[in-house]
PDB file of C-alpha atoms in Angstrom:
ATOM      1  CA  MET A   1      -8.910 -21.424 -12.698  1.00  0.00           C
ATOM      2  CA  THR A   2     -10.877 -21.699  -9.435  1.00  0.00           C
ATOM      3  CA  SER A   3     -10.063 -19.303  -6.620  1.00  0.00           C
ATOM      4  CA  GLU A   4      -8.505 -21.967  -4.391  1.00  0.00           C
ATOM      5  CA  HIS A   5      -5.950 -22.777  -7.111  1.00  0.00           C
ATOM      6  CA  LEU A   6      -4.743 -19.222  -7.708  1.00  0.00           C
ATOM      7  CA  LYS A   7      -1.119 -18.761  -6.716  1.00  0.00           C
ATOM      8  CA  ILE A   8      -0.714 -15.647  -4.592  1.00  0.00           C
ATOM      9  CA  SER A   9       2.746 -14.097  -4.384  1.00  0.00           C
ATOM     10  CA  VAL A  10       3.438 -12.086  -1.239  1.00  0.00           C
ATOM     11  CA  VAL A  11       6.516  -9.855  -1.314  1.00  0.00           C
ATOM     12  CA  THR A  12       8.061  -8.324   1.802  1.00  0.00           C
ATOM     13  CA  VAL A  13      10.727  -5.660   1.399  1.00  0.00           C
ATOM     14  CA  CYS A  14      12.747  -4.642   4.425  1.00  0.00           C
ATOM     15  CA  TYR A  15      15.863  -2.941   5.716  1.00  0.00           C
ATOM     16  CA  ASN A  16      17.142  -3.083   9.300  1.00  0.00           C
ATOM     17  CA  ALA A  17      13.744  -4.304  10.477  1.00  0.00           C
ATOM     18  CA  ALA A  18      14.765  -6.750  13.193  1.00  0.00           C
ATOM     19  CA  GLU A  19      12.091  -5.441  15.562  1.00  0.00           C
ATOM     20  CA  THR A  20       9.205  -6.044  13.173  1.00  0.00           C
ATOM     21  CA  ILE A  21      10.173  -8.482  10.419  1.00  0.00           C
ATOM     22  CA  GLU A  22       9.298 -11.677  12.289  1.00  0.00           C
ATOM     23  CA  GLU A  23       5.741 -10.570  13.033  1.00  0.00           C
ATOM     24  CA  THR A  24       5.271  -9.670   9.375  1.00  0.00           C
ATOM     25  CA  MET A  25       6.730 -12.977   8.198  1.00  0.00           C
ATOM     26  CA  LEU A  26       4.595 -15.052  10.539  1.00  0.00           C
ATOM     27  CA  SER A  27       1.458 -13.240   9.410  1.00  0.00           C
ATOM     28  CA  VAL A  28       2.227 -14.516   5.909  1.00  0.00           C
ATOM     29  CA  LEU A  29       3.547 -17.975   6.795  1.00  0.00           C
ATOM     30  CA  ASN A  30       0.562 -18.695   9.055  1.00  0.00           C
ATOM     31  CA  GLN A  31      -2.043 -17.978   6.380  1.00  0.00           C
ATOM     32  CA  THR A  32      -4.488 -20.833   5.885  1.00  0.00           C
ATOM     33  CA  TYR A  33      -4.566 -20.326   2.116  1.00  0.00           C
ATOM     34  CA  PRO A  34      -2.618 -23.248   0.586  1.00  0.00           C
ATOM     35  CA  ASN A  35      -1.076 -21.689  -2.524  1.00  0.00           C
ATOM     36  CA  ILE A  36       1.171 -18.830  -1.399  1.00  0.00           C
ATOM     37  CA  GLU A  37       4.607 -17.954  -2.744  1.00  0.00           C
ATOM     38  CA  TYR A  38       6.520 -15.869  -0.197  1.00  0.00           C
ATOM     39  CA  ILE A  39       9.429 -13.657  -1.290  1.00  0.00           C
ATOM     40  CA  ILE A  40      11.606 -11.375   0.847  1.00  0.00           C
ATOM     41  CA  ILE A  41      13.811  -8.624  -0.547  1.00  0.00           C
ATOM     42  CA  ASP A  42      16.159  -7.225   2.095  1.00  0.00           C
ATOM     43  CA  GLY A  43      18.241  -4.124   1.447  1.00  0.00           C
ATOM     44  CA  GLY A  44      21.416  -5.425   3.067  1.00  0.00           C
ATOM     45  CA  SER A  45      20.399  -5.187   6.724  1.00  0.00           C
ATOM     46  CA  THR A  46      23.066  -5.128   9.454  1.00  0.00           C
ATOM     47  CA  ASP A  47      20.852  -5.277  12.570  1.00  0.00           C
ATOM     48  CA  GLY A  48      19.954  -8.971  12.749  1.00  0.00           C
ATOM     49  CA  THR A  49      17.122  -8.903  10.216  1.00  0.00           C
ATOM     50  CA  VAL A  50      18.901 -11.424   7.996  1.00  0.00           C
ATOM     51  CA  ASP A  51      19.293 -13.874  10.896  1.00  0.00           C
ATOM     52  CA  ILE A  52      15.534 -13.790  11.425  1.00  0.00           C
ATOM     53  CA  ILE A  53      14.885 -14.337   7.720  1.00  0.00           C
ATOM     54  CA  LYS A  54      17.229 -17.342   7.768  1.00  0.00           C
ATOM     55  CA  LYS A  55      15.156 -18.937  10.557  1.00  0.00           C
ATOM     56  CA  TYR A  56      12.318 -19.372   8.061  1.00  0.00           C
ATOM     57  CA  ALA A  57      14.353 -19.740   4.851  1.00  0.00           C
ATOM     58  CA  ASN A  58      13.021 -23.236   4.155  1.00  0.00           C
ATOM     59  CA  ARG A  59       9.496 -21.812   3.978  1.00  0.00           C
ATOM     60  CA  LEU A  60      10.378 -19.042   1.532  1.00  0.00           C
ATOM     61  CA  ALA A  61      10.203 -19.297  -2.237  1.00  0.00           C
ATOM     62  CA  TYR A  62      13.015 -16.771  -2.600  1.00  0.00           C
ATOM     63  CA  TRP A  63      14.948 -14.275  -0.516  1.00  0.00           C
ATOM     64  CA  VAL A  64      17.934 -12.014  -1.013  1.00  0.00           C
ATOM     65  CA  SER A  65      19.851  -9.472   1.055  1.00  0.00           C
ATOM     66  CA  GLU A  66      21.715  -6.850  -0.940  1.00  0.00           C
ATOM     67  CA  PRO A  67      21.864  -3.043  -1.237  1.00  0.00           C
ATOM     68  CA  ASP A  68      19.101  -1.347  -3.225  1.00  0.00           C
ATOM     69  CA  LYS A  69      18.042   2.143  -4.240  1.00  0.00           C
ATOM     70  CA  GLY A  70      15.073   2.352  -1.891  1.00  0.00           C
ATOM     71  CA  ILE A  71      11.717   0.722  -1.261  1.00  0.00           C
ATOM     72  CA  TYR A  72      10.415   0.842  -4.837  1.00  0.00           C
ATOM     73  CA  ASP A  73      13.661  -0.552  -6.224  1.00  0.00           C
ATOM     74  CA  ALA A  74      13.320  -3.422  -3.756  1.00  0.00           C
ATOM     75  CA  MET A  75       9.690  -3.948  -4.772  1.00  0.00           C
ATOM     76  CA  ASN A  76      10.746  -4.047  -8.422  1.00  0.00           C
ATOM     77  CA  LYS A  77      13.275  -6.750  -7.562  1.00  0.00           C
ATOM     78  CA  GLY A  78      10.441  -8.736  -6.042  1.00  0.00           C
ATOM     79  CA  ILE A  79       8.282  -8.283  -9.136  1.00  0.00           C
ATOM     80  CA  LYS A  80      11.025  -9.807 -11.279  1.00  0.00           C
ATOM     81  CA  VAL A  81      10.971 -13.105  -9.384  1.00  0.00           C
ATOM     82  CA  VAL A  82       7.277 -13.607  -8.548  1.00  0.00           C
ATOM     83  CA  THR A  83       5.430 -16.401 -10.352  1.00  0.00           C
ATOM     84  CA  GLY A  84       1.953 -16.042  -8.833  1.00  0.00           C
ATOM     85  CA  GLU A  85      -1.160 -14.840 -10.625  1.00  0.00           C
ATOM     86  CA  TYR A  86      -1.631 -11.999  -8.124  1.00  0.00           C
ATOM     87  CA  VAL A  87       0.896 -10.062  -6.033  1.00  0.00           C
ATOM     88  CA  ASN A  88       0.582  -8.469  -2.601  1.00  0.00           C
ATOM     89  CA  PHE A  89       3.277  -6.302  -0.987  1.00  0.00           C
ATOM     90  CA  MET A  90       3.298  -6.797   2.786  1.00  0.00           C
ATOM     91  CA  ASN A  91       6.337  -4.881   3.941  1.00  0.00           C
ATOM     92  CA  ALA A  92       8.170  -5.111   7.258  1.00  0.00           C
ATOM     93  CA  GLY A  93       6.112  -3.625  10.082  1.00  0.00           C
ATOM     94  CA  ASP A  94       2.807  -4.458   8.414  1.00  0.00           C
ATOM     95  CA  SER A  95       0.894  -7.731   8.587  1.00  0.00           C
ATOM     96  CA  PHE A  96      -2.195  -9.563   7.407  1.00  0.00           C
ATOM     97  CA  PHE A  97      -5.204  -8.926   9.629  1.00  0.00           C
ATOM     98  CA  THR A  98      -5.973 -12.587  10.408  1.00  0.00           C
ATOM     99  CA  SER A  99      -4.691 -16.010   9.398  1.00  0.00           C
ATOM    100  CA  THR A 100      -7.626 -16.412   6.988  1.00  0.00           C
ATOM    101  CA  THR A 101      -7.237 -13.035   5.275  1.00  0.00           C
ATOM    102  CA  ILE A 102      -5.959 -14.326   1.926  1.00  0.00           C
ATOM    103  CA  SER A 103      -8.484 -17.188   1.856  1.00  0.00           C
ATOM    104  CA  ASP A 104     -11.310 -14.725   2.504  1.00  0.00           C
ATOM    105  CA  ALA A 105     -10.041 -12.264  -0.109  1.00  0.00           C
ATOM    106  CA  VAL A 106      -9.365 -14.722  -2.942  1.00  0.00           C
ATOM    107  CA  LYS A 107     -12.998 -15.848  -2.943  1.00  0.00           C
ATOM    108  CA  GLN A 108     -13.940 -12.314  -4.028  1.00  0.00           C
ATOM    109  CA  PHE A 109     -11.390 -11.739  -6.819  1.00  0.00           C
ATOM    110  CA  ASP A 110     -13.767 -12.555  -9.694  1.00  0.00           C
ATOM    111  CA  ASN A 111     -10.975 -12.211 -12.270  1.00  0.00           C
ATOM    112  CA  TYR A 112     -10.431  -8.477 -11.698  1.00  0.00           C
ATOM    113  CA  ASP A 113      -6.975  -6.987 -12.303  1.00  0.00           C
ATOM    114  CA  PHE A 114      -6.812  -5.045  -9.040  1.00  0.00           C
ATOM    115  CA  ILE A 115      -8.496  -6.053  -5.796  1.00  0.00           C
ATOM    116  CA  GLY A 116      -8.438  -3.467  -3.026  1.00  0.00           C
ATOM    117  CA  GLY A 117      -9.404  -4.230   0.552  1.00  0.00           C
ATOM    118  CA  ILE A 118      -9.323  -2.244   3.793  1.00  0.00           C
ATOM    119  CA  ALA A 119      -6.242  -1.296   5.811  1.00  0.00           C
ATOM    120  CA  ALA A 120      -6.567  -1.073   9.595  1.00  0.00           C
ATOM    121  CA  TYR A 121      -4.078   1.490  10.868  1.00  0.00           C
ATOM    122  CA  ARG A 122      -1.959   1.009  13.945  1.00  0.00           C
ATOM    123  CA  LYS A 123       0.865   2.790  15.725  1.00  0.00           C
ATOM    124  CA  ARG A 124       3.471   0.934  17.762  1.00  0.00           C
ATOM    125  CA  ARG A 125       1.370  -2.236  17.511  1.00  0.00           C
ATOM    126  CA  LYS A 126      -1.783  -0.588  18.889  1.00  0.00           C
ATOM    127  CA  ILE A 127      -4.687  -0.713  16.444  1.00  0.00           C
ATOM    128  CA  LEU A 128      -6.100   2.775  15.986  1.00  0.00           C
ATOM    129  CA  TYR A 129      -8.733   2.785  13.291  1.00  0.00           C
ATOM    130  CA  SER A 130      -9.669   1.668   9.827  1.00  0.00           C
ATOM    131  CA  PHE A 131      -9.047   3.795   6.748  1.00  0.00           C
ATOM    132  CA  TRP A 132     -12.554   3.271   5.437  1.00  0.00           C
ATOM    133  CA  LYS A 133     -13.799   4.306   2.017  1.00  0.00           C
ATOM    134  CA  PRO A 134     -17.159   3.458   0.446  1.00  0.00           C
ATOM    135  CA  VAL A 135     -17.090   0.672  -2.103  1.00  0.00           C
ATOM    136  CA  LYS A 136     -16.446   2.122  -5.564  1.00  0.00           C
ATOM    137  CA  THR A 137     -15.588   0.467  -8.853  1.00  0.00           C
ATOM    138  CA  ASN A 138     -15.063   3.732 -10.741  1.00  0.00           C
ATOM    139  CA  TYR A 139     -13.145   6.779  -9.560  1.00  0.00           C
ATOM    140  CA  SER A 140     -13.897  10.338 -10.574  1.00  0.00           C
ATOM    141  CA  PHE A 141     -11.070  12.524 -11.850  1.00  0.00           C
ATOM    142  CA  ASN A 142     -10.858  14.398  -8.551  1.00  0.00           C
ATOM    143  CA  ASP A 143     -10.780  11.085  -6.664  1.00  0.00           C
ATOM    144  CA  VAL A 144      -7.719  10.201  -8.713  1.00  0.00           C
ATOM    145  CA  CYS A 145      -6.094  13.605  -8.198  1.00  0.00           C
ATOM    146  CA  HIS A 146      -6.426  13.321  -4.435  1.00  0.00           C
ATOM    147  CA  GLY A 147      -5.045   9.812  -4.175  1.00  0.00           C
ATOM    148  CA  LYS A 148      -8.285   8.047  -3.265  1.00  0.00           C
ATOM    149  CA  ILE A 149      -6.851   4.661  -4.227  1.00  0.00           C
ATOM    150  CA  VAL A 150      -6.157   1.910  -1.692  1.00  0.00           C
ATOM    151  CA  ASN A 151      -2.664   1.293  -0.312  1.00  0.00           C
ATOM    152  CA  HIS A 152      -0.531  -1.567  -1.581  1.00  0.00           C
ATOM    153  CA  GLN A 153      -0.621  -3.548   1.695  1.00  0.00           C
ATOM    154  CA  SER A 154      -4.347  -4.110   1.263  1.00  0.00           C
ATOM    155  CA  SER A 155      -4.191  -4.749  -2.499  1.00  0.00           C
ATOM    156  CA  PHE A 156      -3.762  -7.759  -4.737  1.00  0.00           C
ATOM    157  CA  ILE A 157      -2.499  -6.906  -8.212  1.00  0.00           C
ATOM    158  CA  ARG A 158      -2.403  -9.154 -11.258  1.00  0.00           C
ATOM    159  CA  LYS A 159       1.237  -9.911 -12.068  1.00  0.00           C
ATOM    160  CA  ARG A 160       1.075  -8.811 -15.712  1.00  0.00           C
ATOM    161  CA  ILE A 161      -0.075  -5.345 -14.606  1.00  0.00           C
ATOM    162  CA  LEU A 162       3.199  -4.971 -12.714  1.00  0.00           C
ATOM    163  CA  SER A 163       5.457  -5.906 -15.621  1.00  0.00           C
ATOM    164  CA  ASP A 164       6.860  -2.358 -15.925  1.00  0.00           C
ATOM    165  CA  GLY A 165       7.490  -2.072 -12.194  1.00  0.00           C
ATOM    166  CA  TYR A 166       7.325   1.089 -10.109  1.00  0.00           C
ATOM    167  CA  ASP A 167       8.692   4.391 -11.376  1.00  0.00           C
ATOM    168  CA  LEU A 168      11.831   5.070  -9.308  1.00  0.00           C
ATOM    169  CA  SER A 169      11.700   8.793 -10.037  1.00  0.00           C
ATOM    170  CA  TYR A 170       8.944   9.017  -7.390  1.00  0.00           C
ATOM    171  CA  LYS A 171      10.193   8.375  -3.863  1.00  0.00           C
ATOM    172  CA  ILE A 172       7.027   8.519  -1.732  1.00  0.00           C
ATOM    173  CA  ILE A 173       3.923   7.506  -3.720  1.00  0.00           C
ATOM    174  CA  ALA A 174       5.148   5.457  -6.695  1.00  0.00           C
ATOM    175  CA  ASP A 175       2.702   2.720  -5.674  1.00  0.00           C
ATOM    176  CA  GLU A 176      -0.266   5.099  -5.668  1.00  0.00           C
ATOM    177  CA  LEU A 177       0.795   6.548  -9.014  1.00  0.00           C
ATOM    178  CA  LEU A 178       0.981   3.064 -10.513  1.00  0.00           C
ATOM    179  CA  PHE A 179      -2.606   2.500  -9.367  1.00  0.00           C
ATOM    180  CA  ILE A 180      -3.683   5.782 -10.934  1.00  0.00           C
ATOM    181  CA  ASN A 181      -1.933   4.947 -14.197  1.00  0.00           C
ATOM    182  CA  LYS A 182      -3.145   1.368 -14.501  1.00  0.00           C
ATOM    183  CA  ILE A 183      -6.705   1.858 -13.254  1.00  0.00           C
ATOM    184  CA  ALA A 184      -7.779   5.436 -14.020  1.00  0.00           C
ATOM    185  CA  ILE A 185      -5.731   6.064 -17.165  1.00  0.00           C
ATOM    186  CA  MET A 186      -5.243   2.649 -18.762  1.00  0.00           C
ATOM    187  CA  GLY A 187      -8.570   1.208 -17.636  1.00  0.00           C
ATOM    188  CA  ASN A 188      -7.557  -2.073 -15.994  1.00  0.00           C
ATOM    189  CA  SER A 189     -10.388  -3.532 -13.942  1.00  0.00           C
ATOM    190  CA  TYR A 190     -10.641  -2.780 -10.242  1.00  0.00           C
ATOM    191  CA  LYS A 191     -12.748  -4.265  -7.472  1.00  0.00           C
ATOM    192  CA  ARG A 192     -13.110  -2.924  -3.940  1.00  0.00           C
ATOM    193  CA  ILE A 193     -13.884  -5.537  -1.267  1.00  0.00           C
ATOM    194  CA  ASN A 194     -15.214  -4.927   2.244  1.00  0.00           C
ATOM    195  CA  THR A 195     -12.561  -7.084   3.882  1.00  0.00           C
ATOM    196  CA  ILE A 196      -9.811  -5.886   6.204  1.00  0.00           C
ATOM    197  CA  ILE A 197      -6.604  -7.113   4.578  1.00  0.00           C
ATOM    198  CA  ALA A 198      -3.723  -5.438   6.382  1.00  0.00           C
ATOM    199  CA  LEU A 199      -2.607  -3.945   9.644  1.00  0.00           C
ATOM    200  CA  TYR A 200      -0.665  -0.942   8.396  1.00  0.00           C
ATOM    201  CA  ASP A 201       1.877   0.610  10.771  1.00  0.00           C
ATOM    202  CA  ILE A 202       1.848   4.419  10.645  1.00  0.00           C
ATOM    203  CA  THR A 203       4.551   4.861  13.297  1.00  0.00           C
ATOM    204  CA  GLY A 204       6.694   7.792  12.311  1.00  0.00           C
ATOM    205  CA  ILE A 205       4.609   8.957   9.360  1.00  0.00           C
ATOM    206  CA  SER A 206       3.326  12.084  11.096  1.00  0.00           C
ATOM    207  CA  ASN A 207       6.894  12.981  12.034  1.00  0.00           C
ATOM    208  CA  THR A 208       8.243  12.850   8.488  1.00  0.00           C
ATOM    209  CA  LYS A 209       9.116  16.435   7.635  1.00  0.00           C
ATOM    210  CA  ASN A 210       7.194  17.934   4.725  1.00  0.00           C
ATOM    211  CA  ILE A 211       5.799  14.552   3.635  1.00  0.00           C
ATOM    212  CA  GLY A 212       2.471  16.144   2.684  1.00  0.00           C
ATOM    213  CA  LEU A 213       4.172  18.637   0.399  1.00  0.00           C
ATOM    214  CA  THR A 214       6.299  15.897  -1.192  1.00  0.00           C
ATOM    215  CA  VAL A 215       3.252  13.731  -1.828  1.00  0.00           C
ATOM    216  CA  ARG A 216       1.370  16.612  -3.420  1.00  0.00           C
ATOM    217  CA  ASN A 217       4.331  17.545  -5.604  1.00  0.00           C
ATOM    218  CA  GLU A 218       4.890  13.983  -6.777  1.00  0.00           C
ATOM    219  CA  ARG A 219       1.197  13.497  -7.584  1.00  0.00           C
ATOM    220  CA  MET A 220       0.950  16.741  -9.528  1.00  0.00           C
ATOM    221  CA  ASP A 221       4.188  16.044 -11.417  1.00  0.00           C
ATOM    222  CA  PHE A 222       2.784  12.674 -12.481  1.00  0.00           C
ATOM    223  CA  LEU A 223      -0.611  14.094 -13.437  1.00  0.00           C
ATOM    224  CA  LYS A 224       0.930  16.891 -15.507  1.00  0.00           C
ATOM    225  CA  LYS A 225       2.968  14.327 -17.433  1.00  0.00           C
ATOM    226  CA  ASN A 226       0.078  11.930 -18.029  1.00  0.00           C
ATOM    227  CA  ILE A 227      -3.167  13.926 -18.075  1.00  0.00           C
ATOM    228  CA  PRO A 228      -4.039  16.482 -20.811  1.00  0.00           C
ATOM    229  CA  LEU A 229      -4.048  20.028 -19.472  1.00  0.00           C
ATOM    230  CA  SER A 230      -7.612  20.468 -20.720  1.00  0.00           C
ATOM    231  CA  ILE A 231      -8.647  17.859 -18.144  1.00  0.00           C
ATOM    232  CA  LEU A 232      -6.121  18.674 -15.455  1.00  0.00           C
ATOM    233  CA  LYS A 233      -7.452  22.222 -15.146  1.00  0.00           C
ATOM    234  CA  ASP A 234     -10.590  20.733 -13.576  1.00  0.00           C
ATOM    235  CA  TYR A 235      -8.537  19.545 -10.622  1.00  0.00           C
ATOM    236  CA  LYS A 236     -10.131  20.811  -7.430  1.00  0.00           C
ATOM    237  CA  MET A 237      -8.596  20.889  -3.985  1.00  0.00           C
ATOM    238  CA  PRO A 238     -11.105  20.060  -1.197  1.00  0.00           C
ATOM    239  CA  LEU A 239     -11.913  22.972   1.089  1.00  0.00           C
ATOM    240  CA  TYR A 240     -10.526  21.281   4.178  1.00  0.00           C
ATOM    241  CA  LYS A 241      -7.178  20.733   2.417  1.00  0.00           C
ATOM    242  CA  LYS A 242      -7.069  24.404   1.402  1.00  0.00           C
ATOM    243  CA  ILE A 243      -7.615  25.366   5.029  1.00  0.00           C
ATOM    244  CA  LEU A 244      -4.943  22.958   6.225  1.00  0.00           C
ATOM    245  CA  ARG A 245      -2.472  24.238   3.653  1.00  0.00           C
ATOM    246  CA  LYS A 246      -2.901  27.873   4.697  1.00  0.00           C
ATOM    247  CA  SER A 247      -2.881  27.244   8.446  1.00  0.00           C
ATOM    248  CA  TRP A 248      -0.430  24.366   8.734  1.00  0.00           C
ATOM    249  CA  HIS A 249       2.004  26.478  10.798  1.00  0.00           C
ATOM    250  CA  ILE A 250      -0.690  26.696  13.462  1.00  0.00           C
ATOM    251  CA  ILE A 251      -1.883  23.100  13.184  1.00  0.00           C
ATOM    252  CA  GLU A 252       1.610  21.542  13.071  1.00  0.00           C
ATOM    253  CA  PRO A 253       1.773  20.688  16.823  1.00  0.00           C
ATOM    254  CA  LEU A 254      -1.560  18.871  16.519  1.00  0.00           C
ATOM    255  CA  LYS A 255      -0.931  17.251  13.146  1.00  0.00           C
ATOM    256  CA  SER A 256      -1.269  13.651  14.339  1.00  0.00           C
ATOM    257  CA  VAL A 257      -4.763  14.406  15.621  1.00  0.00           C
ATOM    258  CA  VAL A 258      -5.636  16.364  12.485  1.00  0.00           C
ATOM    259  CA  ASN A 259      -4.416  13.508  10.284  1.00  0.00           C
ATOM    260  CA  ARG A 260      -6.626  11.085  12.120  1.00  0.00           C
ATOM    261  CA  ILE A 261      -9.754  13.236  12.020  1.00  0.00           C
ATOM    262  CA  LEU A 262      -9.499  14.970   8.635  1.00  0.00           C
ATOM    263  CA  ILE A 263      -7.238  12.858   6.447  1.00  0.00           C
ATOM    264  CA  TYR A 264      -7.629   9.239   7.526  1.00  0.00           C
ATOM    265  CA  ARG A 265     -11.291   9.740   8.444  1.00  0.00           C
ATOM    266  CA  PRO A 266     -11.748   6.704  10.741  1.00  0.00           C
ATOM    267  CA  SER A 267     -15.110   4.989  10.746  1.00  0.00           C
ATOM    268  CA  PHE A 268     -14.753   2.705  13.733  1.00  0.00           C
ATOM    269  CA  ILE A 269     -12.357   1.849  16.527  1.00  0.00           C
ATOM    270  CA  LEU A 270     -11.084  -1.717  16.393  1.00  0.00           C
ATOM    271  CA  GLY A 271      -9.761  -1.782  19.961  1.00  0.00           C
ATOM    272  CA  ASP A 272      -6.404  -2.005  21.690  1.00  0.00           C
TER     273      ASP A 272
END
């Protein structure tokens, strides 16, 4: 199958997202790529989100608005109805970088199971920086332990890889843990492309209480269940993370700046 004939399924999950859902939807609906299946899973919004979805209902392959058990439950609902060869999750508040993003990305798939592009981070619609990582096709064990896998907004995943869905026992990083399981443990093929795929909204992330601790706990719980202890003992925490962990009570007031400099490690400013 040639790249231009691949069906790409884009799934948007949302809940009370009236302020952002239309921008996300238009970023998908305005893509120049001709073979896109667009699916929206709404969690039973009461703020006008559903009215916005209905405006574009004739351009959607499927949509539903009903209560769910959280973001990963909603994403699993989307997985059950997609029919495309590859799946992208572009959730409310996030958007494709340009109207040609999918067309540009599909040309580089080369039959890999996972394709990971670049996410440009923004806050309150202002583009801040790109979460840049060098191109890698293989991840070391410590890369895996520290979550050095691309986010789902900038990824395209072969549908069959998603057949089991996301593990609902993990509330924060079930998507990352699926990547770790399918790529690092099970050995499905992965290709990194130097193409900006998504504008990823980080509004509110730095204000989520104890999110760093929750992420670390979820990752370690998963690794302990899936990695032999003889290997897991080689897990190493980077020095800068050790420092942050011990001095977080001092750094807390400046955490948004610290996140940008030490964790997201921007490589270039994209502009306002």
